[in-house]
mmCIF file of C-alpha atoms in Angstrom:
data_model
loop_
_atom_site.group_PDB
_atom_site.id
_atom_site.type_symbol
_atom_site.label_atom_id
_atom_site.label_comp_id
_atom_site.label_asym_id
_atom_site.label_seq_id
_atom_site.Cartn_x
_atom_site.Cartn_y
_atom_site.Cartn_z
ATOM 1 C CA ILE A 1 -9.243 8.013 -5.427
ATOM 2 C CA ALA A 2 -8.908 10.984 -7.754
ATOM 3 C CA ALA A 3 -7.040 14.153 -6.932
ATOM 4 C CA GLN A 4 -7.255 17.721 -8.172
ATOM 5 C CA PRO A 5 -4.595 18.578 -7.120
ATOM 6 C CA TYR A 6 -4.564 16.588 -3.852
ATOM 7 C CA HIS A 7 -7.018 14.055 -2.567
ATOM 8 C CA VAL A 8 -6.014 11.226 -0.304
ATOM 9 C CA GLY A 9 -8.399 9.664 2.181
ATOM 10 C CA PRO A 10 -7.810 10.536 5.834
ATOM 11 C CA THR A 11 -8.168 6.942 7.042
ATOM 12 C CA PRO A 12 -5.947 3.966 6.154
ATOM 13 C CA PHE A 13 -6.905 2.198 2.947
ATOM 14 C CA ALA A 14 -4.997 -1.031 3.677
ATOM 15 C CA LYS A 15 -6.514 -3.763 5.791
ATOM 16 C CA GLY A 16 -4.422 -4.458 8.895
ATOM 17 C CA SER A 17 -3.088 -0.917 9.360
ATOM 18 C CA LEU A 18 -2.496 0.371 12.860
ATOM 19 C CA PRO A 19 -5.207 2.840 13.977
ATOM 20 C CA SER A 20 -4.117 6.030 12.247
ATOM 21 C CA ARG A 21 -5.392 8.914 10.173
ATOM 22 C CA ILE A 22 -4.376 12.070 8.352
ATOM 23 C CA MET A 23 -5.477 15.096 10.346
ATOM 24 C CA PRO A 24 -6.931 18.203 8.641
ATOM 25 C CA ASP A 25 -3.530 19.930 8.808
ATOM 26 C CA GLY A 26 -1.930 17.055 6.830
ATOM 27 C CA THR A 27 -0.245 15.341 9.788
ATOM 28 C CA VAL A 28 -0.187 11.541 9.858
ATOM 29 C CA CYS A 29 -1.065 10.457 13.400
ATOM 30 C CA LEU A 30 -1.568 7.317 15.398
ATOM 31 C CA ILE A 31 -4.995 7.458 17.031
ATOM 32 C CA ASP A 32 -7.112 5.789 19.665
ATOM 33 C CA PRO A 33 -9.844 3.945 17.714
ATOM 34 C CA LYS A 34 -12.380 5.014 20.349
ATOM 35 C CA ARG A 35 -11.489 8.692 19.812
ATOM 36 C CA PRO A 36 -10.396 8.914 16.136
ATOM 37 C CA ALA A 37 -10.375 12.721 16.064
ATOM 38 C CA LEU A 38 -7.631 12.785 18.713
ATOM 39 C CA CYS A 39 -4.000 12.425 17.602
ATOM 40 C CA THR A 40 -2.145 10.313 20.185
ATOM 41 C CA ARG A 41 1.223 10.379 18.376
ATOM 42 C CA ARG A 42 2.246 12.721 15.540
ATOM 43 C CA LEU A 43 4.424 10.979 12.960
ATOM 44 C CA MET A 44 4.949 13.227 9.911
ATOM 45 C CA LYS A 45 3.277 15.536 7.400
ATOM 46 C CA VAL A 46 1.904 14.049 4.179
ATOM 47 C CA PRO A 47 4.754 14.314 1.627
ATOM 48 C CA ARG A 48 4.530 16.979 -1.084
ATOM 49 C CA THR A 49 4.928 14.276 -3.765
ATOM 50 C CA VAL A 50 1.718 12.650 -2.569
ATOM 51 C CA MET A 51 -0.100 15.981 -2.216
ATOM 52 C CA LYS A 52 0.705 16.884 -5.828
ATOM 53 C CA ALA A 53 -0.156 13.464 -7.283
ATOM 54 C CA HIS A 54 -3.069 13.038 -9.677
ATOM 55 C CA TRP A 55 -4.231 9.986 -7.678
ATOM 56 C CA ALA A 56 -2.892 9.019 -4.268
ATOM 57 C CA THR A 57 -3.623 6.543 -1.490
ATOM 58 C CA PHE A 58 -2.745 6.550 2.207
ATOM 59 C CA TYR A 59 -2.329 2.839 2.978
ATOM 60 C CA GLY A 60 -1.674 3.450 6.637
ATOM 61 C CA VAL A 61 0.869 2.778 9.350
ATOM 62 C CA PHE A 62 2.320 -0.661 10.081
ATOM 63 C CA ASP A 63 5.404 -2.037 11.834
ATOM 64 C CA LEU A 64 6.638 -4.114 8.900
ATOM 65 C CA GLN A 65 10.138 -4.611 10.305
ATOM 66 C CA GLY A 66 8.828 -5.595 13.735
ATOM 67 C CA ASP A 67 11.207 -3.213 15.499
ATOM 68 C CA GLY A 68 8.592 -1.204 17.421
ATOM 69 C CA THR A 69 8.742 1.794 15.073
ATOM 70 C CA PRO A 70 6.036 1.601 12.397
ATOM 71 C CA GLU A 71 6.503 2.617 8.783
ATOM 72 C CA ILE A 72 4.069 4.850 6.848
ATOM 73 C CA PHE A 73 2.834 3.796 3.387
ATOM 74 C CA PHE A 74 1.513 5.832 0.449
ATOM 75 C CA ASP A 75 1.238 5.284 -3.263
ATOM 76 C CA TYR A 76 0.498 7.559 -6.188
ATOM 77 C CA TRP A 77 -0.154 7.336 -9.903
ATOM 78 C CA PRO A 78 0.428 10.104 -12.458
ATOM 79 C CA PRO A 79 -2.250 11.356 -14.862
ATOM 80 C CA PRO A 80 -3.044 8.845 -17.666
ATOM 81 C CA ASP A 81 -1.475 11.102 -20.320
ATOM 82 C CA ASN A 82 1.826 11.295 -18.411
ATOM 83 C CA ALA A 83 4.798 9.322 -19.769
ATOM 84 C CA ASP A 84 5.202 7.691 -16.330
ATOM 85 C CA SER A 85 1.593 6.462 -16.202
ATOM 86 C CA GLN A 86 2.672 2.847 -16.728
ATOM 87 C CA HIS A 87 3.744 2.608 -13.083
ATOM 88 C CA ALA A 88 2.242 3.086 -9.644
ATOM 89 C CA THR A 89 4.787 4.330 -7.117
ATOM 90 C CA LEU A 90 4.868 3.010 -3.553
ATOM 91 C CA LEU A 91 6.480 5.254 -0.933
ATOM 92 C CA VAL A 92 7.597 3.908 2.442
ATOM 93 C CA TYR A 93 8.595 6.316 5.224
ATOM 94 C CA LYS A 94 10.607 5.170 8.227
ATOM 95 C CA LYS A 95 11.958 6.899 11.309
ATOM 96 C CA ILE A 96 15.633 7.544 10.593
ATOM 97 C CA ARG A 97 17.854 9.699 12.813
ATOM 98 C CA GLY A 98 14.904 10.872 14.916
ATOM 99 C CA ARG A 99 12.367 11.749 12.210
ATOM 100 C CA TYR A 100 10.378 10.138 9.417
ATOM 101 C CA ARG A 101 12.176 10.129 6.069
ATOM 102 C CA GLN A 102 11.625 8.398 2.750
ATOM 103 C CA TYR A 103 12.994 4.881 3.108
ATOM 104 C CA LEU A 104 11.820 3.287 -0.141
ATOM 105 C CA LYS A 105 10.415 4.445 -3.455
ATOM 106 C CA LEU A 106 9.384 1.449 -5.566
ATOM 107 C CA GLU A 107 7.421 1.128 -8.794
ATOM 108 C CA ALA A 108 4.941 -1.526 -9.872
ATOM 109 C CA GLU A 109 3.688 -1.983 -13.413
ATOM 110 C CA SER A 110 0.287 -0.323 -13.683
ATOM 111 C CA LEU A 111 -2.137 0.155 -16.568
ATOM 112 C CA GLY A 112 -4.669 2.017 -14.460
ATOM 113 C CA TYR A 113 -5.096 3.019 -10.859
ATOM 114 C CA ALA A 114 -6.567 0.270 -8.660
ATOM 115 C CA PRO A 115 -5.009 0.552 -5.206
ATOM 116 C CA GLY A 116 -5.245 -2.197 -2.639
ATOM 117 C CA GLY A 117 -3.173 -3.147 0.367
ATOM 118 C CA TRP A 118 -3.023 -5.731 3.122
ATOM 119 C CA PHE A 119 -0.754 -5.826 6.163
ATOM 120 C CA LEU A 120 -0.359 -9.285 7.693
ATOM 121 C CA LYS A 121 0.901 -9.571 11.268
ATOM 122 C CA GLU A 122 2.322 -13.090 11.257
ATOM 123 C CA SER A 123 5.451 -15.101 12.115
ATOM 124 C CA PRO A 124 8.312 -15.100 11.526
ATOM 125 C CA HIS A 125 7.854 -11.511 10.332
ATOM 126 C CA PRO A 126 5.016 -9.204 9.277
ATOM 127 C CA LYS A 127 4.184 -8.868 5.571
ATOM 128 C CA ALA A 128 2.789 -6.230 3.213
ATOM 129 C CA ILE A 129 0.926 -7.035 -0.015
ATOM 130 C CA PHE A 130 -0.144 -4.390 -2.538
ATOM 131 C CA ARG A 131 -2.343 -4.438 -5.620
ATOM 132 C CA ALA A 132 -1.823 -2.670 -8.958
ATOM 133 C CA ARG A 133 -3.827 -2.891 -12.187
ATOM 134 C CA ILE A 134 -1.342 -4.742 -14.388
ATOM 135 C CA GLY A 135 -3.748 -6.093 -16.989
ATOM 136 C CA GLY A 136 -5.604 -2.900 -17.830
ATOM 137 C CA SER A 137 -9.296 -3.744 -17.976
ATOM 138 C CA SER A 138 -8.418 -7.447 -17.537
ATOM 139 C CA GLY A 139 -7.580 -7.059 -13.868
ATOM 140 C CA SER A 140 -4.952 -6.535 -11.218
ATOM 141 C CA GLY A 141 -1.880 -8.237 -9.819
ATOM 142 C CA LEU A 142 -0.537 -8.671 -6.293
ATOM 143 C CA PHE A 143 2.907 -7.498 -5.241
ATOM 144 C CA TYR A 144 4.847 -8.562 -2.140
ATOM 145 C CA LEU A 145 6.979 -5.858 -0.517
ATOM 146 C CA ASP A 146 10.333 -7.517 0.136
ATOM 147 C CA LEU A 147 12.244 -5.246 2.513
ATOM 148 C CA LYS A 148 15.434 -7.324 2.356
ATOM 149 C CA LYS A 149 15.663 -6.942 -1.432
ATOM 150 C CA LYS A 150 13.934 -3.530 -1.346
ATOM 151 C CA SER A 151 11.619 -4.649 -4.129
ATOM 152 C CA LEU A 152 7.994 -5.169 -5.085
ATOM 153 C CA ASP A 153 7.682 -8.717 -6.406
ATOM 154 C CA LEU A 154 4.708 -9.827 -8.502
ATOM 155 C CA ILE A 155 3.280 -12.891 -6.756
ATOM 156 C CA SER A 156 0.050 -13.434 -8.706
ATOM 157 C CA GLY A 157 1.761 -14.716 -11.857
ATOM 158 C CA ASP A 158 -0.480 -14.929 -14.923
ATOM 159 C CA VAL A 159 -3.680 -14.605 -12.888
ATOM 160 C CA PHE A 160 -5.434 -11.249 -13.223
ATOM 161 C CA LEU A 161 -7.412 -10.619 -10.061
ATOM 162 C CA GLU A 162 -11.086 -9.859 -10.106
ATOM 163 C CA GLY A 163 -11.974 -8.577 -6.657
ATOM 164 C CA ASP A 164 -9.924 -8.801 -3.492
ATOM 165 C CA PRO A 165 -7.698 -11.727 -2.529
ATOM 166 C CA GLU A 166 -8.553 -13.809 0.525
ATOM 167 C CA PHE A 167 -6.004 -14.567 3.263
ATOM 168 C CA GLU A 168 -6.479 -17.706 5.351
ATOM 169 C CA ASP A 169 -4.058 -19.931 7.268
ATOM 170 C CA LEU A 170 -5.381 -23.331 6.174
ATOM 171 C CA ASP A 171 -2.470 -25.495 7.302
ATOM 172 C CA GLY A 172 -2.054 -23.878 10.740
ATOM 173 C CA ASP A 173 1.595 -22.871 10.296
ATOM 174 C CA GLY A 174 0.966 -19.253 11.317
ATOM 175 C CA MET A 175 1.293 -17.903 7.764
ATOM 176 C CA ALA A 176 -1.722 -17.149 5.590
ATOM 177 C CA GLU A 177 -2.197 -18.703 2.193
ATOM 178 C CA ILE A 178 -3.386 -16.212 -0.438
ATOM 179 C CA PHE A 179 -6.381 -17.073 -2.586
ATOM 180 C CA LEU A 180 -6.694 -15.136 -5.829
ATOM 181 C CA PRO A 181 -10.064 -14.819 -7.548
ATOM 182 C CA GLY A 182 -8.906 -15.043 -11.166
ATOM 183 C CA ARG A 183 -10.637 -13.445 -14.117
ATOM 184 C CA GLY A 184 -10.715 -16.435 -16.449
ATOM 185 C CA ARG A 185 -14.230 -15.984 -17.770
ATOM 186 C CA ASP A 186 -13.209 -13.989 -20.839
ATOM 187 C CA ARG A 187 -9.837 -15.657 -21.531
ATOM 188 C CA THR A 188 -7.798 -12.544 -20.722
ATOM 189 C CA SER A 189 -6.340 -14.335 -17.699
ATOM 190 C CA GLN A 190 -5.404 -17.852 -16.694
ATOM 191 C CA PRO A 191 -8.581 -19.615 -15.564
ATOM 192 C CA GLY A 192 -9.220 -20.692 -11.986
ATOM 193 C CA ALA A 193 -7.690 -19.357 -8.830
#
């Protein structure tokens, strides 16, 4: 998603987001999926940092802490010629003292903008996984948002992703295993998956 000066899609980019959208006036709202043009609950305005970003993504709204009050997720990446262009920045907004405020601002290594996000509603707590292009043209990596440590942890190791990961609970324990399609065909990544 490219921005000049502001371009962020109105609908959630992450799979698993609660039904939500950014209204034409810049308000993030929860919506009824049957009537997506109708805002059922106003949450906050899109932050100025995101509006001014060269590239930005609205991942969506998800109750990651499981407390009944969902968080709002964005990321942005500066122009390629910017000194900070080696990192994608994830912003998490949470309702604090009656209104949505920035709760976390975390960076992930990034050699190009390749957003991706997945919210997993599973026991014992929900999870959020994000993608960033860590290998340049070789591919991307997956990062787990750890709210306890307030960190983005690389979970894909030496595997550069080619395409989207797959999430499937194979052993029936209520938690999905993550399958990574690795780019091993040109030896820029560990082979296999």
